[in-house]
Amino acid sequence: MTQPVPRISVPAALALGSAALGAAFASGLFLGRWFPPWRSRQEKRLLPPEDSPLWQYLLSRSIREHPALRSLRLLTLEQPQGDSMMTREQAQLLANLARLIKAKKALDLGTFTGYSALALALALPPAGCVVTCEVDAGPPELGRPLWRQAEEEHKIDLRLKPALETLDELLAAGEAGTFDVAVVDADKENCTAYYERCLQLLRPGGVLAVLSKSWRNMRHGITGQRCEADSPTACQMTYSANHQRALGIPERPGNSFGMILSKESIKSQSIKMLIKLKQEKKKNNSK
C-alpha cells in the first residue's frame, strides 16, 4: 500500500523556495569572498577567447599580413618556444604605430626568427633600418630566406651579440634619441637595463613595446614593486603611477603585450603646438 504524498501549503512552498534562494545567494557570497582569483579571471575577459569563431572572424577581417610574414609566423610556430613570439595582431598594431609616427629606425631585442623585425621592416620606408639583437645564430638563418622573399633583408641589421653590448655601442656612437620604435622580447635578467638604454635611444615621441615575460621584470626593477598578474596591463597601472619618465599604454586584459610612451615626448609636442599657435597669432595681429 503506497503512502500518501504529504501536501505542502502555498505559504510553506514559498518559505522553502525563499530558503533555497537564500542558501544559494549565501553560497555565492562565500565563494566570491574566499576565491577572488576565480572571480577576477572571469571579469578580466573583455574579448572573446582567441580560439572562438568570433575572434577568428574579427582577425580574418582586420589582419593584413604580407605573404612572407605569414610564412615566417607559421615557420616560427613550428620551432621550440615558437609560441612565445608576439601574435599577428600585435605585430600589425606595432607596424601601424610605426607608420603613424613615420618611423625610420627601429630596435628589436630578441630576434629569434625575425618575425617582429620583418613586421617592422615592412612598415618602414625604403631607407629605414631595423637593428635586431640575437645571441643564437641559428633561428635568424631560418627566417632570412623570408626576409629576402619580402625584399626587406637590406633593412634588417642583425647583431649577433648580447643586446646590452649592442645598445651600449649605439649610445657610444652618438645614436641617442635617433630611434623611433623599440621592441623588447629578450632575457628577463636585463629588463631594467634594456628599459633605461631604450629610453635613451628613443627620440621624443618614440614607442617602446614590451612582451609580458619581460614586462613584469622590467616594471619590478624600476619601481621596486612586484607584480603577480598574468598580463602587463595591471603592472602598467602601478608603473605609470610610480614613474615620471614614461606613460604606460594598457593593452587588452589577458594579452601579453605592453607599450610605453615617453612623457617627455608629450611635453615637447605640447610646447611645439603652443609656439606654433603664438606665431600664428602674432602673424594675424601684424596684418
PDB file of C-alpha atoms in Angstrom:
ATOM      1  CA  MET A   1       0.000   0.000   0.000  1.00  0.00           C
ATOM      2  CA  THR A   2       1.514   3.318  -1.084  1.00  0.00           C
ATOM      3  CA  GLN A   3       1.987   6.068   1.451  1.00  0.00           C
ATOM      4  CA  PRO A   4       0.119   9.292   0.721  1.00  0.00           C
ATOM      5  CA  VAL A   5       2.326  12.117  -0.537  1.00  0.00           C
ATOM      6  CA  PRO A   6       2.331  14.911   2.019  1.00  0.00           C
ATOM      7  CA  ARG A   7       0.860  18.116   0.700  1.00  0.00           C
ATOM      8  CA  ILE A   8       2.670  21.390   1.212  1.00  0.00           C
ATOM      9  CA  SER A   9       0.654  24.531   1.545  1.00  0.00           C
ATOM     10  CA  VAL A  10       1.435  27.547  -0.667  1.00  0.00           C
ATOM     11  CA  PRO A  11       2.957  29.598   2.172  1.00  0.00           C
ATOM     12  CA  ALA A  12       5.191  26.646   3.127  1.00  0.00           C
ATOM     13  CA  ALA A  13       6.322  26.203  -0.510  1.00  0.00           C
ATOM     14  CA  LEU A  14       7.167  29.880  -0.705  1.00  0.00           C
ATOM     15  CA  ALA A  15       9.135  29.623   2.510  1.00  0.00           C
ATOM     16  CA  LEU A  16      11.091  26.616   1.223  1.00  0.00           C
ATOM     17  CA  GLY A  17      11.794  28.355  -2.079  1.00  0.00           C
ATOM     18  CA  SER A  18      12.964  31.506  -0.332  1.00  0.00           C
ATOM     19  CA  ALA A  19      15.208  29.449   1.921  1.00  0.00           C
ATOM     20  CA  ALA A  20      16.753  27.692  -1.108  1.00  0.00           C
ATOM     21  CA  LEU A  21      17.373  31.005  -2.877  1.00  0.00           C
ATOM     22  CA  GLY A  22      18.850  32.449   0.300  1.00  0.00           C
ATOM     23  CA  ALA A  23      21.187  29.479   0.640  1.00  0.00           C
ATOM     24  CA  ALA A  24      22.284  29.830  -2.981  1.00  0.00           C
ATOM     25  CA  PHE A  25      22.890  33.562  -2.514  1.00  0.00           C
ATOM     26  CA  ALA A  26      24.891  32.984   0.667  1.00  0.00           C
ATOM     27  CA  SER A  27      26.955  30.317  -1.090  1.00  0.00           C
ATOM     28  CA  GLY A  28      27.689  32.735  -3.919  1.00  0.00           C
ATOM     29  CA  LEU A  29      28.844  35.398  -1.494  1.00  0.00           C
ATOM     30  CA  PHE A  30      31.040  32.872   0.299  1.00  0.00           C
ATOM     31  CA  LEU A  31      32.659  31.651  -2.913  1.00  0.00           C
ATOM     32  CA  GLY A  32      33.138  35.182  -4.206  1.00  0.00           C
ATOM     33  CA  ARG A  33      34.767  36.257  -0.949  1.00  0.00           C
ATOM     34  CA  TRP A  34      37.069  33.303  -0.438  1.00  0.00           C
ATOM     35  CA  PHE A  35      38.003  32.633  -4.086  1.00  0.00           C
ATOM     36  CA  PRO A  36      38.698  36.080  -5.623  1.00  0.00           C
ATOM     37  CA  PRO A  37      41.186  34.751  -8.251  1.00  0.00           C
ATOM     38  CA  TRP A  38      38.366  32.731  -9.799  1.00  0.00           C
ATOM     39  CA  ARG A  39      36.177  35.824  -9.867  1.00  0.00           C
ATOM     40  CA  SER A  40      38.908  38.044 -11.367  1.00  0.00           C
ATOM     41  CA  ARG A  41      39.633  35.556 -14.119  1.00  0.00           C
ATOM     42  CA  GLN A  42      36.009  35.791 -15.194  1.00  0.00           C
ATOM     43  CA  GLU A  43      35.912  39.582 -15.022  1.00  0.00           C
ATOM     44  CA  LYS A  44      39.058  40.330 -16.959  1.00  0.00           C
ATOM     45  CA  ARG A  45      37.977  38.678 -20.239  1.00  0.00           C
ATOM     46  CA  LEU A  46      36.596  41.571 -22.264  1.00  0.00           C
ATOM     47  CA  LEU A  47      37.081  39.991 -25.691  1.00  0.00           C
ATOM     48  CA  PRO A  48      36.212  36.514 -26.998  1.00  0.00           C
ATOM     49  CA  PRO A  49      38.719  33.661 -26.440  1.00  0.00           C
ATOM     50  CA  GLU A  50      41.336  33.500 -29.170  1.00  0.00           C
ATOM     51  CA  ASP A  51      40.052  30.108 -30.384  1.00  0.00           C
ATOM     52  CA  SER A  52      36.433  31.276 -30.672  1.00  0.00           C
ATOM     53  CA  PRO A  53      34.807  31.599 -34.118  1.00  0.00           C
ATOM     54  CA  LEU A  54      34.011  35.261 -33.372  1.00  0.00           C
ATOM     55  CA  TRP A  55      37.649  36.138 -32.649  1.00  0.00           C
ATOM     56  CA  GLN A  56      38.808  34.271 -35.745  1.00  0.00           C
ATOM     57  CA  TYR A  57      36.230  36.165 -37.807  1.00  0.00           C
ATOM     58  CA  LEU A  58      37.494  39.502 -36.453  1.00  0.00           C
ATOM     59  CA  LEU A  59      41.072  38.536 -37.301  1.00  0.00           C
ATOM     60  CA  SER A  60      40.098  37.444 -40.808  1.00  0.00           C
ATOM     61  CA  ARG A  61      38.517  40.851 -41.452  1.00  0.00           C
ATOM     62  CA  SER A  62      41.151  43.047 -39.809  1.00  0.00           C
ATOM     63  CA  ILE A  63      44.562  41.406 -40.302  1.00  0.00           C
ATOM     64  CA  ARG A  64      46.565  42.457 -43.379  1.00  0.00           C
ATOM     65  CA  GLU A  65      49.550  40.099 -43.337  1.00  0.00           C
ATOM     66  CA  HIS A  66      52.252  40.090 -46.006  1.00  0.00           C
ATOM     67  CA  PRO A  67      52.614  36.558 -47.508  1.00  0.00           C
ATOM     68  CA  ALA A  68      56.261  36.313 -46.427  1.00  0.00           C
ATOM     69  CA  LEU A  69      55.372  37.499 -42.920  1.00  0.00           C
ATOM     70  CA  ARG A  70      52.621  34.893 -42.702  1.00  0.00           C
ATOM     71  CA  SER A  71      55.006  32.151 -43.837  1.00  0.00           C
ATOM     72  CA  LEU A  72      57.542  33.282 -41.232  1.00  0.00           C
ATOM     73  CA  ARG A  73      54.901  33.230 -38.497  1.00  0.00           C
ATOM     74  CA  LEU A  74      53.888  29.669 -39.356  1.00  0.00           C
ATOM     75  CA  LEU A  75      57.539  28.614 -39.553  1.00  0.00           C
ATOM     76  CA  THR A  76      58.243  30.184 -36.164  1.00  0.00           C
ATOM     77  CA  LEU A  77      55.310  28.390 -34.547  1.00  0.00           C
ATOM     78  CA  GLU A  78      56.888  25.079 -35.583  1.00  0.00           C
ATOM     79  CA  GLN A  79      60.060  25.855 -33.624  1.00  0.00           C
ATOM     80  CA  PRO A  80      60.641  25.085 -29.920  1.00  0.00           C
ATOM     81  CA  GLN A  81      59.306  28.043 -27.895  1.00  0.00           C
ATOM     82  CA  GLY A  82      57.885  29.468 -31.093  1.00  0.00           C
ATOM     83  CA  ASP A  83      54.520  30.090 -29.450  1.00  0.00           C
ATOM     84  CA  SER A  84      56.122  32.743 -27.223  1.00  0.00           C
ATOM     85  CA  MET A  85      56.524  35.220 -30.104  1.00  0.00           C
ATOM     86  CA  MET A  86      54.175  38.167 -30.497  1.00  0.00           C
ATOM     87  CA  THR A  87      50.848  37.464 -32.172  1.00  0.00           C
ATOM     88  CA  ARG A  88      49.959  38.669 -35.652  1.00  0.00           C
ATOM     89  CA  GLU A  89      47.540  41.296 -34.283  1.00  0.00           C
ATOM     90  CA  GLN A  90      50.279  42.620 -32.002  1.00  0.00           C
ATOM     91  CA  ALA A  91      52.705  42.743 -34.924  1.00  0.00           C
ATOM     92  CA  GLN A  92      50.151  44.631 -37.020  1.00  0.00           C
ATOM     93  CA  LEU A  93      49.481  47.093 -34.187  1.00  0.00           C
ATOM     94  CA  LEU A  94      53.217  47.730 -33.834  1.00  0.00           C
ATOM     95  CA  ALA A  95      53.651  48.164 -37.582  1.00  0.00           C
ATOM     96  CA  ASN A  96      50.716  50.582 -37.783  1.00  0.00           C
ATOM     97  CA  LEU A  97      52.146  52.619 -34.892  1.00  0.00           C
ATOM     98  CA  ALA A  98      55.461  52.764 -36.749  1.00  0.00           C
ATOM     99  CA  ARG A  99      53.659  54.069 -39.852  1.00  0.00           C
ATOM    100  CA  LEU A 100      51.650  56.546 -37.763  1.00  0.00           C
ATOM    101  CA  ILE A 101      54.737  58.182 -36.254  1.00  0.00           C
ATOM    102  CA  LYS A 102      56.598  57.906 -39.593  1.00  0.00           C
ATOM    103  CA  ALA A 103      59.311  55.729 -38.105  1.00  0.00           C
ATOM    104  CA  LYS A 104      62.620  55.276 -39.905  1.00  0.00           C
ATOM    105  CA  LYS A 105      64.732  53.436 -37.320  1.00  0.00           C
ATOM    106  CA  ALA A 106      63.701  50.588 -35.033  1.00  0.00           C
ATOM    107  CA  LEU A 107      65.251  48.401 -32.333  1.00  0.00           C
ATOM    108  CA  ASP A 108      64.306  44.756 -31.863  1.00  0.00           C
ATOM    109  CA  LEU A 109      65.741  42.997 -28.802  1.00  0.00           C
ATOM    110  CA  GLY A 110      65.323  39.252 -29.240  1.00  0.00           C
ATOM    111  CA  THR A 111      65.317  38.400 -32.954  1.00  0.00           C
ATOM    112  CA  PHE A 112      64.578  34.644 -32.894  1.00  0.00           C
ATOM    113  CA  THR A 113      63.444  34.012 -36.497  1.00  0.00           C
ATOM    114  CA  GLY A 114      62.947  37.724 -37.178  1.00  0.00           C
ATOM    115  CA  TYR A 115      59.139  37.860 -37.194  1.00  0.00           C
ATOM    116  CA  SER A 116      58.887  41.171 -35.330  1.00  0.00           C
ATOM    117  CA  ALA A 117      61.914  42.547 -37.202  1.00  0.00           C
ATOM    118  CA  LEU A 118      60.290  41.761 -40.560  1.00  0.00           C
ATOM    119  CA  ALA A 119      56.943  43.225 -39.424  1.00  0.00           C
ATOM    120  CA  LEU A 120      58.737  46.469 -38.576  1.00  0.00           C
ATOM    121  CA  ALA A 121      60.859  46.442 -41.731  1.00  0.00           C
ATOM    122  CA  LEU A 122      57.718  46.189 -43.870  1.00  0.00           C
ATOM    123  CA  ALA A 123      56.351  49.300 -42.143  1.00  0.00           C
ATOM    124  CA  LEU A 124      59.491  51.408 -42.619  1.00  0.00           C
ATOM    125  CA  PRO A 125      60.348  53.484 -45.709  1.00  0.00           C
ATOM    126  CA  PRO A 126      62.889  52.143 -48.249  1.00  0.00           C
ATOM    127  CA  ALA A 127      65.785  53.770 -46.384  1.00  0.00           C
ATOM    128  CA  GLY A 128      64.581  52.505 -42.993  1.00  0.00           C
ATOM    129  CA  CYS A 129      66.595  50.249 -40.695  1.00  0.00           C
ATOM    130  CA  VAL A 130      65.791  47.672 -38.005  1.00  0.00           C
ATOM    131  CA  VAL A 131      68.668  46.895 -35.629  1.00  0.00           C
ATOM    132  CA  THR A 132      67.830  43.473 -34.232  1.00  0.00           C
ATOM    133  CA  CYS A 133      69.761  41.649 -31.478  1.00  0.00           C
ATOM    134  CA  GLU A 134      70.230  37.902 -31.022  1.00  0.00           C
ATOM    135  CA  VAL A 135      72.801  35.643 -29.361  1.00  0.00           C
ATOM    136  CA  ASP A 136      71.887  32.436 -31.249  1.00  0.00           C
ATOM    137  CA  ALA A 137      72.770  32.480 -34.953  1.00  0.00           C
ATOM    138  CA  GLY A 138      70.503  29.532 -35.794  1.00  0.00           C
ATOM    139  CA  PRO A 139      66.923  30.922 -35.657  1.00  0.00           C
ATOM    140  CA  PRO A 140      67.627  34.095 -37.696  1.00  0.00           C
ATOM    141  CA  GLU A 141      69.027  31.977 -40.512  1.00  0.00           C
ATOM    142  CA  LEU A 142      65.705  30.126 -40.653  1.00  0.00           C
ATOM    143  CA  GLY A 143      63.918  33.391 -41.254  1.00  0.00           C
ATOM    144  CA  ARG A 144      66.450  35.052 -43.544  1.00  0.00           C
ATOM    145  CA  PRO A 145      65.082  33.495 -46.798  1.00  0.00           C
ATOM    146  CA  LEU A 146      61.694  35.006 -45.973  1.00  0.00           C
ATOM    147  CA  TRP A 147      63.275  38.402 -45.241  1.00  0.00           C
ATOM    148  CA  ARG A 148      64.750  38.118 -48.722  1.00  0.00           C
ATOM    149  CA  GLN A 149      61.434  36.969 -50.218  1.00  0.00           C
ATOM    150  CA  ALA A 150      59.733  40.069 -48.793  1.00  0.00           C
ATOM    151  CA  GLU A 151      62.577  42.199 -50.276  1.00  0.00           C
ATOM    152  CA  GLU A 152      63.286  43.642 -46.828  1.00  0.00           C
ATOM    153  CA  GLU A 153      66.580  41.906 -45.966  1.00  0.00           C
ATOM    154  CA  HIS A 154      68.566  45.083 -46.632  1.00  0.00           C
ATOM    155  CA  LYS A 155      66.657  46.894 -43.858  1.00  0.00           C
ATOM    156  CA  ILE A 156      67.391  44.285 -41.160  1.00  0.00           C
ATOM    157  CA  ASP A 157      70.708  44.808 -39.374  1.00  0.00           C
ATOM    158  CA  LEU A 158      71.311  41.614 -37.360  1.00  0.00           C
ATOM    159  CA  ARG A 159      73.724  41.941 -34.406  1.00  0.00           C
ATOM    160  CA  LEU A 160      74.836  38.531 -33.103  1.00  0.00           C
ATOM    161  CA  LYS A 161      75.931  39.500 -29.597  1.00  0.00           C
ATOM    162  CA  PRO A 162      74.292  40.257 -26.236  1.00  0.00           C
ATOM    163  CA  ALA A 163      71.736  43.027 -26.640  1.00  0.00           C
ATOM    164  CA  LEU A 164      73.295  45.170 -23.912  1.00  0.00           C
ATOM    165  CA  GLU A 165      76.556  45.288 -25.856  1.00  0.00           C
ATOM    166  CA  THR A 166      74.730  46.465 -28.974  1.00  0.00           C
ATOM    167  CA  LEU A 167      72.779  49.099 -27.048  1.00  0.00           C
ATOM    168  CA  ASP A 168      75.950  50.419 -25.417  1.00  0.00           C
ATOM    169  CA  GLU A 169      77.682  50.544 -28.817  1.00  0.00           C
ATOM    170  CA  LEU A 170      74.790  52.532 -30.280  1.00  0.00           C
ATOM    171  CA  LEU A 171      74.910  55.009 -27.394  1.00  0.00           C
ATOM    172  CA  ALA A 172      78.685  55.322 -27.697  1.00  0.00           C
ATOM    173  CA  ALA A 173      78.277  56.026 -31.424  1.00  0.00           C
ATOM    174  CA  GLY A 174      76.080  59.025 -30.645  1.00  0.00           C
ATOM    175  CA  GLU A 175      72.768  57.471 -31.713  1.00  0.00           C
ATOM    176  CA  ALA A 176      70.846  58.511 -28.595  1.00  0.00           C
ATOM    177  CA  GLY A 177      67.441  59.967 -29.477  1.00  0.00           C
ATOM    178  CA  THR A 178      67.516  58.691 -33.069  1.00  0.00           C
ATOM    179  CA  PHE A 179      65.307  55.574 -32.889  1.00  0.00           C
ATOM    180  CA  ASP A 180      61.541  55.711 -33.339  1.00  0.00           C
ATOM    181  CA  VAL A 181      60.404  52.282 -32.111  1.00  0.00           C
ATOM    182  CA  ALA A 182      61.881  49.645 -29.786  1.00  0.00           C
ATOM    183  CA  VAL A 183      60.651  46.103 -29.052  1.00  0.00           C
ATOM    184  CA  VAL A 184      61.857  44.148 -26.016  1.00  0.00           C
ATOM    185  CA  ASP A 185      61.371  40.375 -26.144  1.00  0.00           C
ATOM    186  CA  ALA A 186      64.655  39.247 -24.592  1.00  0.00           C
ATOM    187  CA  ASP A 187      66.013  37.705 -21.386  1.00  0.00           C
ATOM    188  CA  LYS A 188      64.392  38.644 -18.079  1.00  0.00           C
ATOM    189  CA  GLU A 189      67.573  39.374 -16.138  1.00  0.00           C
ATOM    190  CA  ASN A 190      68.467  42.563 -18.025  1.00  0.00           C
ATOM    191  CA  CYS A 191      64.977  44.024 -18.465  1.00  0.00           C
ATOM    192  CA  THR A 192      65.621  47.142 -16.390  1.00  0.00           C
ATOM    193  CA  ALA A 193      68.871  47.826 -18.238  1.00  0.00           C
ATOM    194  CA  TYR A 194      67.080  47.379 -21.584  1.00  0.00           C
ATOM    195  CA  TYR A 195      64.444  49.881 -20.497  1.00  0.00           C
ATOM    196  CA  GLU A 196      66.950  52.541 -19.461  1.00  0.00           C
ATOM    197  CA  ARG A 197      69.009  52.234 -22.628  1.00  0.00           C
ATOM    198  CA  CYS A 198      65.989  52.108 -24.920  1.00  0.00           C
ATOM    199  CA  LEU A 199      64.623  55.323 -23.408  1.00  0.00           C
ATOM    200  CA  GLN A 200      67.953  56.982 -24.154  1.00  0.00           C
ATOM    201  CA  LEU A 201      67.971  55.721 -27.743  1.00  0.00           C
ATOM    202  CA  LEU A 202      64.331  56.599 -28.493  1.00  0.00           C
ATOM    203  CA  ARG A 203      63.517  60.023 -29.866  1.00  0.00           C
ATOM    204  CA  PRO A 204      60.769  62.201 -28.328  1.00  0.00           C
ATOM    205  CA  GLY A 205      57.534  60.566 -29.449  1.00  0.00           C
ATOM    206  CA  GLY A 206      59.101  57.107 -29.745  1.00  0.00           C
ATOM    207  CA  VAL A 207      57.309  53.932 -28.683  1.00  0.00           C
ATOM    208  CA  LEU A 208      58.682  51.083 -26.558  1.00  0.00           C
ATOM    209  CA  ALA A 209      56.787  47.775 -26.809  1.00  0.00           C
ATOM    210  CA  VAL A 210      57.424  45.055 -24.220  1.00  0.00           C
ATOM    211  CA  LEU A 211      56.338  41.411 -24.209  1.00  0.00           C
ATOM    212  CA  SER A 212      54.873  40.211 -20.887  1.00  0.00           C
ATOM    213  CA  LYS A 213      57.715  37.890 -19.866  1.00  0.00           C
ATOM    214  CA  SER A 214      59.958  40.958 -19.902  1.00  0.00           C
ATOM    215  CA  TRP A 215      57.395  43.498 -18.712  1.00  0.00           C
ATOM    216  CA  ARG A 216      56.865  42.121 -15.177  1.00  0.00           C
ATOM    217  CA  ASN A 217      60.599  42.026 -14.513  1.00  0.00           C
ATOM    218  CA  MET A 218      61.162  45.433 -16.082  1.00  0.00           C
ATOM    219  CA  ARG A 219      58.419  47.095 -14.031  1.00  0.00           C
ATOM    220  CA  HIS A 220      59.617  45.397 -10.833  1.00  0.00           C
ATOM    221  CA  GLY A 221      63.190  46.558 -11.424  1.00  0.00           C
ATOM    222  CA  ILE A 222      62.126  50.176 -11.969  1.00  0.00           C
ATOM    223  CA  THR A 223      59.512  50.671  -9.235  1.00  0.00           C
ATOM    224  CA  GLY A 224      60.713  48.070  -6.722  1.00  0.00           C
ATOM    225  CA  GLN A 225      57.210  46.555  -6.616  1.00  0.00           C
ATOM    226  CA  ARG A 226      56.473  43.022  -7.698  1.00  0.00           C
ATOM    227  CA  CYS A 227      53.512  42.278  -9.942  1.00  0.00           C
ATOM    228  CA  GLU A 228      51.945  38.827  -9.932  1.00  0.00           C
ATOM    229  CA  ALA A 229      49.439  39.487 -12.723  1.00  0.00           C
ATOM    230  CA  ASP A 230      49.404  37.385 -15.876  1.00  0.00           C
ATOM    231  CA  SER A 231      49.172  40.491 -18.062  1.00  0.00           C
ATOM    232  CA  PRO A 232      51.347  43.596 -18.304  1.00  0.00           C
ATOM    233  CA  THR A 233      48.214  45.742 -18.018  1.00  0.00           C
ATOM    234  CA  ALA A 234      47.949  45.538 -14.216  1.00  0.00           C
ATOM    235  CA  CYS A 235      51.674  46.187 -13.924  1.00  0.00           C
ATOM    236  CA  GLN A 236      51.406  49.286 -16.109  1.00  0.00           C
ATOM    237  CA  MET A 237      48.913  50.905 -13.747  1.00  0.00           C
ATOM    238  CA  THR A 238      51.327  50.780 -10.813  1.00  0.00           C
ATOM    239  CA  TYR A 239      54.276  51.551 -13.085  1.00  0.00           C
ATOM    240  CA  SER A 240      52.745  54.722 -14.527  1.00  0.00           C
ATOM    241  CA  ALA A 241      51.829  55.963 -11.055  1.00  0.00           C
ATOM    242  CA  ASN A 242      55.374  55.495  -9.758  1.00  0.00           C
ATOM    243  CA  HIS A 243      57.498  56.547 -12.695  1.00  0.00           C
ATOM    244  CA  GLN A 244      57.686  60.051 -14.125  1.00  0.00           C
ATOM    245  CA  ARG A 245      59.638  59.462 -17.345  1.00  0.00           C
ATOM    246  CA  ALA A 246      57.174  57.315 -19.244  1.00  0.00           C
ATOM    247  CA  LEU A 247      53.495  56.565 -19.689  1.00  0.00           C
ATOM    248  CA  GLY A 248      52.065  53.039 -19.808  1.00  0.00           C
ATOM    249  CA  ILE A 249      49.536  52.352 -22.562  1.00  0.00           C
ATOM    250  CA  PRO A 250      47.215  49.489 -21.451  1.00  0.00           C
ATOM    251  CA  GLU A 251      46.620  46.627 -23.845  1.00  0.00           C
ATOM    252  CA  ARG A 252      43.586  44.353 -23.739  1.00  0.00           C
ATOM    253  CA  PRO A 253      43.430  42.330 -20.483  1.00  0.00           C
ATOM    254  CA  GLY A 254      44.860  38.833 -20.747  1.00  0.00           C
ATOM    255  CA  ASN A 255      47.175  39.842 -23.565  1.00  0.00           C
ATOM    256  CA  SER A 256      50.948  39.559 -23.438  1.00  0.00           C
ATOM    257  CA  PHE A 257      51.918  42.954 -24.759  1.00  0.00           C
ATOM    258  CA  GLY A 258      52.584  46.321 -23.146  1.00  0.00           C
ATOM    259  CA  MET A 259      53.651  49.685 -24.515  1.00  0.00           C
ATOM    260  CA  ILE A 260      55.424  52.693 -23.050  1.00  0.00           C
ATOM    261  CA  LEU A 261      55.446  56.250 -24.372  1.00  0.00           C
ATOM    262  CA  SER A 262      57.930  58.805 -23.110  1.00  0.00           C
ATOM    263  CA  LYS A 263      56.213  61.612 -21.187  1.00  0.00           C
ATOM    264  CA  GLU A 264      58.909  63.988 -22.381  1.00  0.00           C
ATOM    265  CA  SER A 265      57.573  63.464 -25.893  1.00  0.00           C
ATOM    266  CA  ILE A 266      54.115  64.638 -24.889  1.00  0.00           C
ATOM    267  CA  LYS A 267      55.620  67.731 -23.257  1.00  0.00           C
ATOM    268  CA  SER A 268      57.769  68.563 -26.292  1.00  0.00           C
ATOM    269  CA  GLN A 269      54.847  68.172 -28.674  1.00  0.00           C
ATOM    270  CA  SER A 270      52.687  70.443 -26.500  1.00  0.00           C
ATOM    271  CA  ILE A 271      55.418  73.101 -26.436  1.00  0.00           C
ATOM    272  CA  LYS A 272      55.756  72.974 -30.219  1.00  0.00           C
ATOM    273  CA  MET A 273      51.999  73.381 -30.604  1.00  0.00           C
ATOM    274  CA  LEU A 274      51.958  76.384 -28.258  1.00  0.00           C
ATOM    275  CA  ILE A 275      54.849  78.024 -30.129  1.00  0.00           C
ATOM    276  CA  LYS A 276      53.064  77.490 -33.423  1.00  0.00           C
ATOM    277  CA  LEU A 277      49.821  78.998 -32.079  1.00  0.00           C
ATOM    278  CA  LYS A 278      51.701  82.052 -30.745  1.00  0.00           C
ATOM    279  CA  GLN A 279      53.441  82.526 -34.083  1.00  0.00           C
ATOM    280  CA  GLU A 280      50.134  82.338 -35.959  1.00  0.00           C
ATOM    281  CA  LYS A 281      48.537  84.811 -33.507  1.00  0.00           C
ATOM    282  CA  LYS A 282      51.421  87.233 -33.889  1.00  0.00           C
ATOM    283  CA  LYS A 283      51.216  86.931 -37.671  1.00  0.00           C
ATOM    284  CA  ASN A 284      47.466  87.645 -37.653  1.00  0.00           C
ATOM    285  CA  ASN A 285      47.899  90.651 -35.352  1.00  0.00           C
ATOM    286  CA  SER A 286      50.522  92.168 -37.642  1.00  0.00           C
ATOM    287  CA  LYS A 287      48.140  92.196 -40.596  1.00  0.00           C
TER     288      LYS A 287
END
